[in-house]
CSV table of C-alpha atoms in Angstrom, one decimal:
chain,number,residue,atom,x,y,z
A,1,UNK,CA,0.0,0.0,0.0
A,2,UNK,CA,1.3,3.4,-1.0
A,3,UNK,CA,1.1,6.5,1.1
A,4,UNK,CA,-0.8,9.1,-0.9
A,5,UNK,CA,0.5,12.7,-0.4
A,6,UNK,CA,-1.2,15.8,-1.8
A,7,UNK,CA,0.8,18.9,-2.4
A,8,UNK,CA,-1.7,21.8,-2.3
A,9,UNK,CA,-2.0,25.5,-1.5
A,10,UNK,CA,-5.2,27.1,-2.8
A,11,UNK,CA,-3.3,30.0,-4.3
A,12,UNK,CA,-1.4,29.7,-7.6
A,13,UNK,CA,2.3,30.4,-8.1
A,14,UNK,CA,3.5,29.6,-4.6
A,15,UNK,CA,5.5,26.6,-5.6
A,16,UNK,CA,3.3,23.5,-5.6
A,17,UNK,CA,4.8,22.0,-8.7
A,18,UNK,CA,8.4,22.8,-7.7
A,19,UNK,CA,7.6,21.2,-4.3
A,20,UNK,CA,6.0,18.1,-5.9
A,21,UNK,CA,9.0,17.6,-8.1
A,22,UNK,CA,11.5,18.2,-5.2
A,23,UNK,CA,9.7,16.0,-2.7
A,24,UNK,CA,9.0,13.2,-5.1
A,25,UNK,CA,12.6,13.2,-6.3
A,26,UNK,CA,13.9,13.4,-2.7
A,27,UNK,CA,11.8,10.3,-1.7
A,28,UNK,CA,13.0,8.4,-4.7
A,29,UNK,CA,16.6,9.3,-3.9
A,30,UNK,CA,16.1,7.6,-0.5
A,31,UNK,CA,15.1,4.4,-2.3
A,32,UNK,CA,11.3,4.7,-2.0
A,33,UNK,CA,9.4,3.8,-5.2
A,34,UNK,CA,7.6,7.1,-6.0
A,35,UNK,CA,5.1,8.2,-8.6
A,36,UNK,CA,4.3,11.9,-9.0
A,37,UNK,CA,1.0,12.8,-10.7
A,38,UNK,CA,0.0,16.1,-12.3
A,39,UNK,CA,-3.6,16.8,-11.5
A,40,UNK,CA,-3.7,20.2,-13.3
A,41,UNK,CA,-5.8,19.1,-16.3
A,42,UNK,CA,-5.5,21.6,-19.1
A,43,UNK,CA,-2.4,23.3,-17.7
A,44,UNK,CA,0.2,20.5,-17.6
A,45,UNK,CA,3.5,21.7,-16.2
A,46,UNK,CA,5.0,19.1,-13.9
A,47,UNK,CA,6.5,17.5,-17.1
A,48,UNK,CA,8.5,20.7,-17.7
A,49,UNK,CA,9.7,21.1,-14.2
A,50,UNK,CA,10.8,17.4,-14.2
A,51,UNK,CA,12.4,17.9,-17.6
A,52,UNK,CA,10.5,15.1,-19.4
A,53,UNK,CA,8.1,17.2,-21.5
A,54,UNK,CA,9.3,15.7,-24.8
A,55,UNK,CA,8.7,12.1,-23.6
A,56,UNK,CA,5.0,12.5,-22.9
A,57,UNK,CA,3.0,10.1,-25.0
A,58,UNK,CA,-0.1,9.2,-22.9
A,59,UNK,CA,-1.5,11.1,-19.9
A,60,UNK,CA,-3.6,10.7,-16.7
A,61,UNK,CA,-6.9,11.1,-18.6
A,62,UNK,CA,-5.9,8.6,-21.3
A,63,UNK,CA,-5.4,6.0,-18.5
A,64,UNK,CA,-8.7,6.9,-16.8
A,65,UNK,CA,-10.5,6.5,-20.1
A,66,UNK,CA,-8.8,3.2,-20.9
A,67,UNK,CA,-7.0,4.6,-24.0
A,68,UNK,CA,-3.7,3.6,-22.5
A,69,UNK,CA,-2.5,1.5,-19.5
A,70,UNK,CA,-0.5,2.8,-16.7
A,71,UNK,CA,2.7,1.2,-17.9
A,72,UNK,CA,2.4,3.1,-21.2
A,73,UNK,CA,1.7,6.4,-19.6
A,74,UNK,CA,4.2,6.5,-16.7
A,75,UNK,CA,7.4,8.2,-17.6
A,76,UNK,CA,10.5,6.8,-15.9
A,77,UNK,CA,12.9,9.4,-14.7
A,78,UNK,CA,16.3,9.1,-16.4
A,79,UNK,CA,18.3,10.6,-13.4
A,80,UNK,CA,16.8,8.9,-10.4
A,81,UNK,CA,15.8,5.3,-9.9
A,82,UNK,CA,12.4,4.5,-8.5
A,83,UNK,CA,10.9,7.8,-9.8
A,84,UNK,CA,7.9,7.9,-12.2
A,85,UNK,CA,5.9,10.8,-13.6
A,86,UNK,CA,2.2,10.6,-14.7
A,87,UNK,CA,1.6,13.8,-16.7
A,88,UNK,CA,-1.7,15.7,-16.8
A,89,UNK,CA,-3.9,15.8,-19.9
A,90,UNK,CA,-4.1,19.0,-21.9
A,91,UNK,CA,-7.8,18.5,-22.6
A,92,UNK,CA,-10.1,21.4,-21.9
A,93,UNK,CA,-12.8,19.1,-20.6
A,94,UNK,CA,-13.1,20.0,-16.9
A,95,UNK,CA,-14.9,16.8,-16.0
A,96,UNK,CA,-12.2,14.5,-17.4
A,97,UNK,CA,-11.1,13.6,-13.9
A,98,UNK,CA,-13.9,11.3,-12.6
A,99,UNK,CA,-13.8,10.2,-9.0
A,100,UNK,CA,-14.0,6.5,-10.0
A,101,UNK,CA,-11.3,6.9,-12.6
A,102,UNK,CA,-8.9,8.7,-10.2
A,103,UNK,CA,-9.6,6.0,-7.6
A,104,UNK,CA,-8.9,3.2,-10.1
A,105,UNK,CA,-5.5,4.7,-11.1
A,106,UNK,CA,-4.5,5.4,-7.5
A,107,UNK,CA,-5.4,1.8,-6.5
A,108,UNK,CA,-3.3,0.4,-9.3
A,109,UNK,CA,-0.4,2.6,-8.5
A,110,UNK,CA,-0.7,1.7,-4.8
A,111,UNK,CA,0.2,-1.9,-5.6
A,112,UNK,CA,3.6,-1.0,-7.0
A,113,UNK,CA,4.7,2.2,-5.2
A,114,UNK,CA,5.6,3.3,-1.7
A,115,UNK,CA,4.6,6.9,-2.3
A,116,UNK,CA,2.2,8.7,-4.6
A,117,UNK,CA,2.7,12.4,-4.7
A,118,UNK,CA,-0.3,14.3,-6.1
A,119,UNK,CA,0.5,17.8,-7.5
A,120,UNK,CA,-2.7,19.7,-7.0
A,121,UNK,CA,-3.8,22.6,-9.3
A,122,UNK,CA,-4.5,26.0,-7.8
A,123,UNK,CA,-8.0,26.8,-6.8
A,124,UNK,CA,-10.8,24.7,-5.2
A,125,UNK,CA,-12.2,23.3,-8.4
A,126,UNK,CA,-12.6,19.6,-9.4
A,127,UNK,CA,-8.8,19.0,-10.1
A,128,UNK,CA,-7.9,20.3,-6.6
A,129,UNK,CA,-10.7,18.4,-4.9
A,130,UNK,CA,-9.7,15.2,-6.6
A,131,UNK,CA,-6.0,15.6,-5.8
A,132,UNK,CA,-7.0,16.0,-2.1
A,133,UNK,CA,-9.8,13.5,-1.8
A,134,UNK,CA,-7.8,10.2,-1.7
A,135,UNK,CA,-4.8,11.7,0.2
A,136,UNK,CA,-3.5,10.2,3.4
A,137,UNK,CA,-1.3,13.2,4.1
A,138,UNK,CA,-1.1,16.8,2.8
A,139,UNK,CA,1.7,19.3,2.4
A,140,UNK,CA,0.4,22.9,2.3
A,141,UNK,CA,2.7,25.1,0.4
A,142,UNK,CA,2.5,28.7,1.6
A,143,UNK,CA,4.3,32.0,0.9
A,144,UNK,CA,4.7,34.5,3.7
A,145,UNK,CA,2.2,36.8,2.2
A,146,UNK,CA,-1.5,37.6,3.1
A,147,UNK,CA,-3.4,36.1,0.2
A,148,UNK,CA,-1.4,32.8,0.2
A,149,UNK,CA,-1.9,32.4,4.0
A,150,UNK,CA,-5.6,33.0,3.7
A,151,UNK,CA,-6.0,30.5,0.9
A,152,UNK,CA,-4.0,27.9,2.7
A,153,UNK,CA,-6.4,28.2,5.7
A,154,UNK,CA,-9.3,27.7,3.3
A,155,UNK,CA,-7.6,24.6,1.9
A,156,UNK,CA,-7.0,23.3,5.4
A,157,UNK,CA,-10.8,23.6,5.9
A,158,UNK,CA,-11.3,21.4,2.8
A,159,UNK,CA,-8.7,18.9,3.9
A,160,UNK,CA,-10.6,18.6,7.2
A,161,UNK,CA,-13.9,17.8,5.6
A,162,UNK,CA,-13.8,16.7,2.0
A,163,UNK,CA,-11.6,13.6,1.9
A,164,UNK,CA,-12.3,9.9,1.6
A,165,UNK,CA,-10.8,9.4,5.1
A,166,UNK,CA,-13.3,11.7,6.7
A,167,UNK,CA,-16.3,10.5,4.6
A,168,UNK,CA,-15.5,6.9,5.8
A,169,UNK,CA,-15.5,8.1,9.4
A,170,UNK,CA,-11.8,8.3,9.8
A,171,UNK,CA,-9.6,11.1,11.2
A,172,UNK,CA,-9.3,14.3,9.1
A,173,UNK,CA,-5.9,14.6,7.4
A,174,UNK,CA,-3.7,17.2,9.0
A,175,UNK,CA,-1.8,19.4,6.6
A,176,UNK,CA,1.8,20.1,7.2
A,177,UNK,CA,3.1,23.6,6.4
A,178,UNK,CA,5.9,24.2,3.9
A,179,UNK,CA,6.8,27.8,3.9
A,180,UNK,CA,8.4,28.8,0.6
A,181,UNK,CA,10.1,31.9,-0.9
A,182,UNK,CA,11.1,33.0,2.7
A,183,UNK,CA,13.5,35.8,3.2
A,184,UNK,CA,15.0,35.9,6.7
A,185,UNK,CA,16.3,39.5,6.1
A,186,UNK,CA,12.9,40.9,5.1
A,187,UNK,CA,11.2,39.1,8.0
A,188,UNK,CA,13.7,40.5,10.4
A,189,UNK,CA,13.1,44.0,9.1
A,190,UNK,CA,9.4,43.5,9.7
A,191,UNK,CA,8.6,43.6,6.0
A,192,UNK,CA,7.5,40.0,5.7
A,193,UNK,CA,5.5,37.6,7.8
A,194,UNK,CA,7.9,35.5,9.9
A,195,UNK,CA,7.8,31.8,10.3
A,196,UNK,CA,6.3,32.2,13.7
A,197,UNK,CA,3.6,34.6,12.4
A,198,UNK,CA,2.4,32.1,9.7
A,199,UNK,CA,2.7,29.2,12.1
A,200,UNK,CA,0.6,31.0,14.7
A,201,UNK,CA,-2.2,31.8,12.2
A,202,UNK,CA,-2.4,28.4,10.4
A,203,UNK,CA,-1.6,26.4,13.6
A,204,UNK,CA,-0.3,23.3,11.9
A,205,UNK,CA,3.0,21.4,12.0
A,206,UNK,CA,5.9,23.0,10.2
A,207,UNK,CA,7.5,20.6,7.7
A,208,UNK,CA,10.1,23.0,6.4
A,209,UNK,CA,11.1,26.5,5.2
A,210,UNK,CA,12.5,27.0,1.7
A,211,UNK,CA,14.4,30.2,1.3
A,212,UNK,CA,13.8,32.5,-1.7
A,213,UNK,CA,16.5,31.4,-4.0
A,214,UNK,CA,17.9,31.8,-7.4
A,215,UNK,CA,18.4,28.1,-7.5
A,216,UNK,CA,14.7,27.4,-7.9
A,217,UNK,CA,14.4,29.4,-11.2
A,218,UNK,CA,17.7,27.8,-12.4
A,219,UNK,CA,16.2,24.4,-11.7
A,220,UNK,CA,13.0,25.0,-13.5
A,221,UNK,CA,14.9,26.6,-16.4
A,222,UNK,CA,16.9,23.4,-16.7
A,223,UNK,CA,14.0,20.9,-16.0
A,224,UNK,CA,15.9,19.6,-13.0
A,225,UNK,CA,14.1,19.1,-9.6
A,226,UNK,CA,15.9,21.6,-7.3
A,227,UNK,CA,16.9,18.8,-4.8
A,228,UNK,CA,19.4,17.6,-7.4
A,229,UNK,CA,21.2,20.9,-7.0
A,230,UNK,CA,22.9,19.7,-3.8
A,231,UNK,CA,25.0,22.9,-3.4
A,232,UNK,CA,22.0,25.2,-3.3
A,233,UNK,CA,20.2,26.5,-0.2
A,234,UNK,CA,16.8,25.6,-1.6
A,235,UNK,CA,17.9,22.1,-2.6
A,236,UNK,CA,19.2,21.4,0.9
A,237,UNK,CA,16.1,22.9,2.5
A,238,UNK,CA,14.0,20.6,0.4
A,239,UNK,CA,16.2,17.6,1.4
A,240,UNK,CA,15.6,18.5,5.1
A,241,UNK,CA,11.9,18.7,4.5
A,242,UNK,CA,11.9,15.2,2.9
A,243,UNK,CA,13.8,13.8,5.9
A,244,UNK,CA,11.3,15.4,8.3
A,245,UNK,CA,8.5,14.0,6.2
A,246,UNK,CA,10.0,10.6,6.8
A,247,UNK,CA,10.0,11.2,10.5
A,248,UNK,CA,13.5,12.3,11.1
A,249,UNK,CA,14.5,15.4,13.1
A,250,UNK,CA,16.3,18.1,11.2
A,251,UNK,CA,17.0,21.6,12.5
A,252,UNK,CA,15.7,24.5,10.4
A,253,UNK,CA,18.4,26.0,8.1
A,254,UNK,CA,18.6,29.2,6.1
A,255,UNK,CA,16.2,31.0,8.4
A,256,UNK,CA,18.7,33.3,10.2
A,257,UNK,CA,20.2,36.5,9.0
A,258,UNK,CA,24.0,36.4,8.9
A,259,UNK,CA,25.3,38.4,11.8
A,260,UNK,CA,27.0,41.7,10.9
A,261,UNK,CA,30.1,43.0,12.7
A,262,UNK,CA,29.9,46.0,15.1
A,263,UNK,CA,30.7,48.6,12.4
A,264,UNK,CA,28.3,46.9,10.0
A,265,UNK,CA,25.5,47.2,12.5
A,266,UNK,CA,26.4,50.8,13.3
A,267,UNK,CA,26.5,52.2,9.8
A,268,UNK,CA,24.3,50.0,7.6
A,269,UNK,CA,20.6,50.4,8.1
B,1,UNK,CA,19.5,48.9,12.5
B,2,UNK,CA,21.9,51.8,12.1
B,3,UNK,CA,22.6,54.6,14.6
B,4,UNK,CA,20.5,57.1,12.6
B,5,UNK,CA,17.4,54.9,12.8
B,6,UNK,CA,17.1,55.7,16.5
B,7,UNK,CA,16.0,59.3,15.7
B,8,UNK,CA,13.3,58.2,13.3
B,9,UNK,CA,9.6,58.1,14.2
B,10,UNK,CA,8.7,54.5,15.1
B,11,UNK,CA,6.2,53.2,12.6
B,12,UNK,CA,4.2,50.0,12.6
B,13,UNK,CA,5.9,47.4,10.4
B,14,UNK,CA,4.0,46.1,7.4
B,15,UNK,CA,4.4,42.5,8.6
B,16,UNK,CA,2.6,43.2,11.8
B,17,UNK,CA,-0.3,44.9,9.9
B,18,UNK,CA,-0.4,41.8,7.7
B,19,UNK,CA,-0.6,39.5,10.7
B,20,UNK,CA,-3.4,41.4,12.4
B,21,UNK,CA,-5.5,41.5,9.3
B,22,UNK,CA,-4.9,37.8,8.7
B,23,UNK,CA,-5.9,36.9,12.2
B,24,UNK,CA,-9.2,38.7,11.9
B,25,UNK,CA,-10.2,37.4,8.5
B,26,UNK,CA,-9.1,33.9,9.1
B,27,UNK,CA,-11.0,33.7,12.4
B,28,UNK,CA,-14.1,35.0,10.6
B,29,UNK,CA,-13.8,32.6,7.8
B,30,UNK,CA,-13.3,29.7,10.1
B,31,UNK,CA,-16.4,30.6,12.0
B,32,UNK,CA,-18.4,30.8,8.8
B,33,UNK,CA,-17.3,27.4,7.5
B,34,UNK,CA,-17.8,25.6,10.8
B,35,UNK,CA,-21.5,26.8,10.9
B,36,UNK,CA,-24.4,25.4,9.0
B,37,UNK,CA,-24.8,26.4,5.3
B,38,UNK,CA,-27.9,28.5,5.9
B,39,UNK,CA,-26.0,30.9,8.2
B,40,UNK,CA,-25.0,33.6,5.7
B,41,UNK,CA,-28.5,33.8,4.1
B,42,UNK,CA,-30.1,34.0,7.6
B,43,UNK,CA,-27.8,36.8,8.5
B,44,UNK,CA,-28.8,38.7,5.4
B,45,UNK,CA,-32.5,38.3,6.0
B,46,UNK,CA,-32.2,39.3,9.7
B,47,UNK,CA,-30.4,42.5,8.5
B,48,UNK,CA,-33.3,43.3,6.2
B,49,UNK,CA,-35.8,42.8,8.9
B,50,UNK,CA,-33.9,45.0,11.3
B,51,UNK,CA,-33.5,47.7,8.7
B,52,UNK,CA,-37.3,48.0,8.4
B,53,UNK,CA,-37.1,49.6,11.9
B,54,UNK,CA,-33.6,51.0,12.3
B,55,UNK,CA,-30.7,51.9,10.0
B,56,UNK,CA,-27.8,49.6,10.8
B,57,UNK,CA,-24.7,48.7,8.8
B,58,UNK,CA,-23.6,45.3,7.6
B,59,UNK,CA,-21.5,44.7,10.6
B,60,UNK,CA,-24.4,45.2,13.0
B,61,UNK,CA,-25.5,41.5,13.0
B,62,UNK,CA,-22.9,39.0,14.2
B,63,UNK,CA,-23.7,35.3,14.4
B,64,UNK,CA,-21.6,32.6,15.9
B,65,UNK,CA,-22.2,28.9,16.3
B,66,UNK,CA,-20.5,27.3,19.3
B,67,UNK,CA,-20.5,23.7,20.2
B,68,UNK,CA,-21.0,22.9,23.9
B,69,UNK,CA,-20.9,19.2,24.4
B,70,UNK,CA,-23.8,17.7,22.4
B,71,UNK,CA,-25.5,21.1,22.0
B,72,UNK,CA,-25.0,23.7,19.3
B,73,UNK,CA,-25.5,27.2,20.5
B,74,UNK,CA,-26.4,29.9,18.0
B,75,UNK,CA,-25.3,33.3,19.4
B,76,UNK,CA,-26.8,36.3,17.8
B,77,UNK,CA,-25.5,39.8,18.5
B,78,UNK,CA,-27.2,42.9,17.1
B,79,UNK,CA,-25.5,46.3,17.7
B,80,UNK,CA,-28.0,49.1,17.5
B,81,UNK,CA,-26.9,52.6,16.6
B,82,UNK,CA,-26.2,55.0,19.6
B,83,UNK,CA,-27.9,58.2,18.5
B,84,UNK,CA,-31.7,58.2,18.3
B,85,UNK,CA,-33.0,60.7,15.8
């Protein structure tokens, strides 16, 4: 049985796909058989971030409709063993993701994989609801910015009520917070919500903090999940988040402002 | 912080404004989604009824649903305007 993890946020552009690619790759690097699925029907992008856009033949909706089987549609990552990508369809049909169809695909994947990472689209429409419905766990990607925090809280409300687990009388799934695009300098100057501020408002467990970093754009430019950039701050922060997700303790890194010397403090505002 | 900053007027930082605003709106939205679906419509209708008699603004009617053990308590708070003219 696989653990199904949804990467969600409500708001667009906060780093769901970057996070899905990084977490899935990180899990596979640790030897777990991992499939990552793009639920953003009509706006496929996980393939680009993973660098396999030219290898897409069949997609998620083809598998649901029986036009292809899973083996044909899954793209095996060329860099990391145990990592497979199921791309979204580019159809404009909003109802293409049926609940039965999604369940069938997830059940079949569950037999072969340890982890299924579901990259949710933005918003609270069908794709987002389907990505969350079957999840066992959730990672809520949030930027330290008002609209992102508010939307994350809304998504937490959906996770608490609209999942298979809850409908079957189980415990609601608790989202874990991944704070991305964080700038310790700006937070210290009082220009950006701090980790503590966001934590206090959302009141959920903190999975990790990813610093605002040039490495993330470099990674997406190249189609390389950012965890593969081992030198980079963002890559290392994602690696820590994956370790914490697997139950290990890791101290937060890249969240403190480098200390200035006495003269630096005196003369630089 | 440099030495010259000590002479500047202290001003509320934008992050603390953001935090306060978020705390208020998030608390309000949580209360709304934990209540029954008919709550917003009921609030609107109550407002209309009250406005037949006194002019109040949208904020005048506050509703909360609290859970106490097995009971659900609907708390209704109507603020009437101060000046009678």
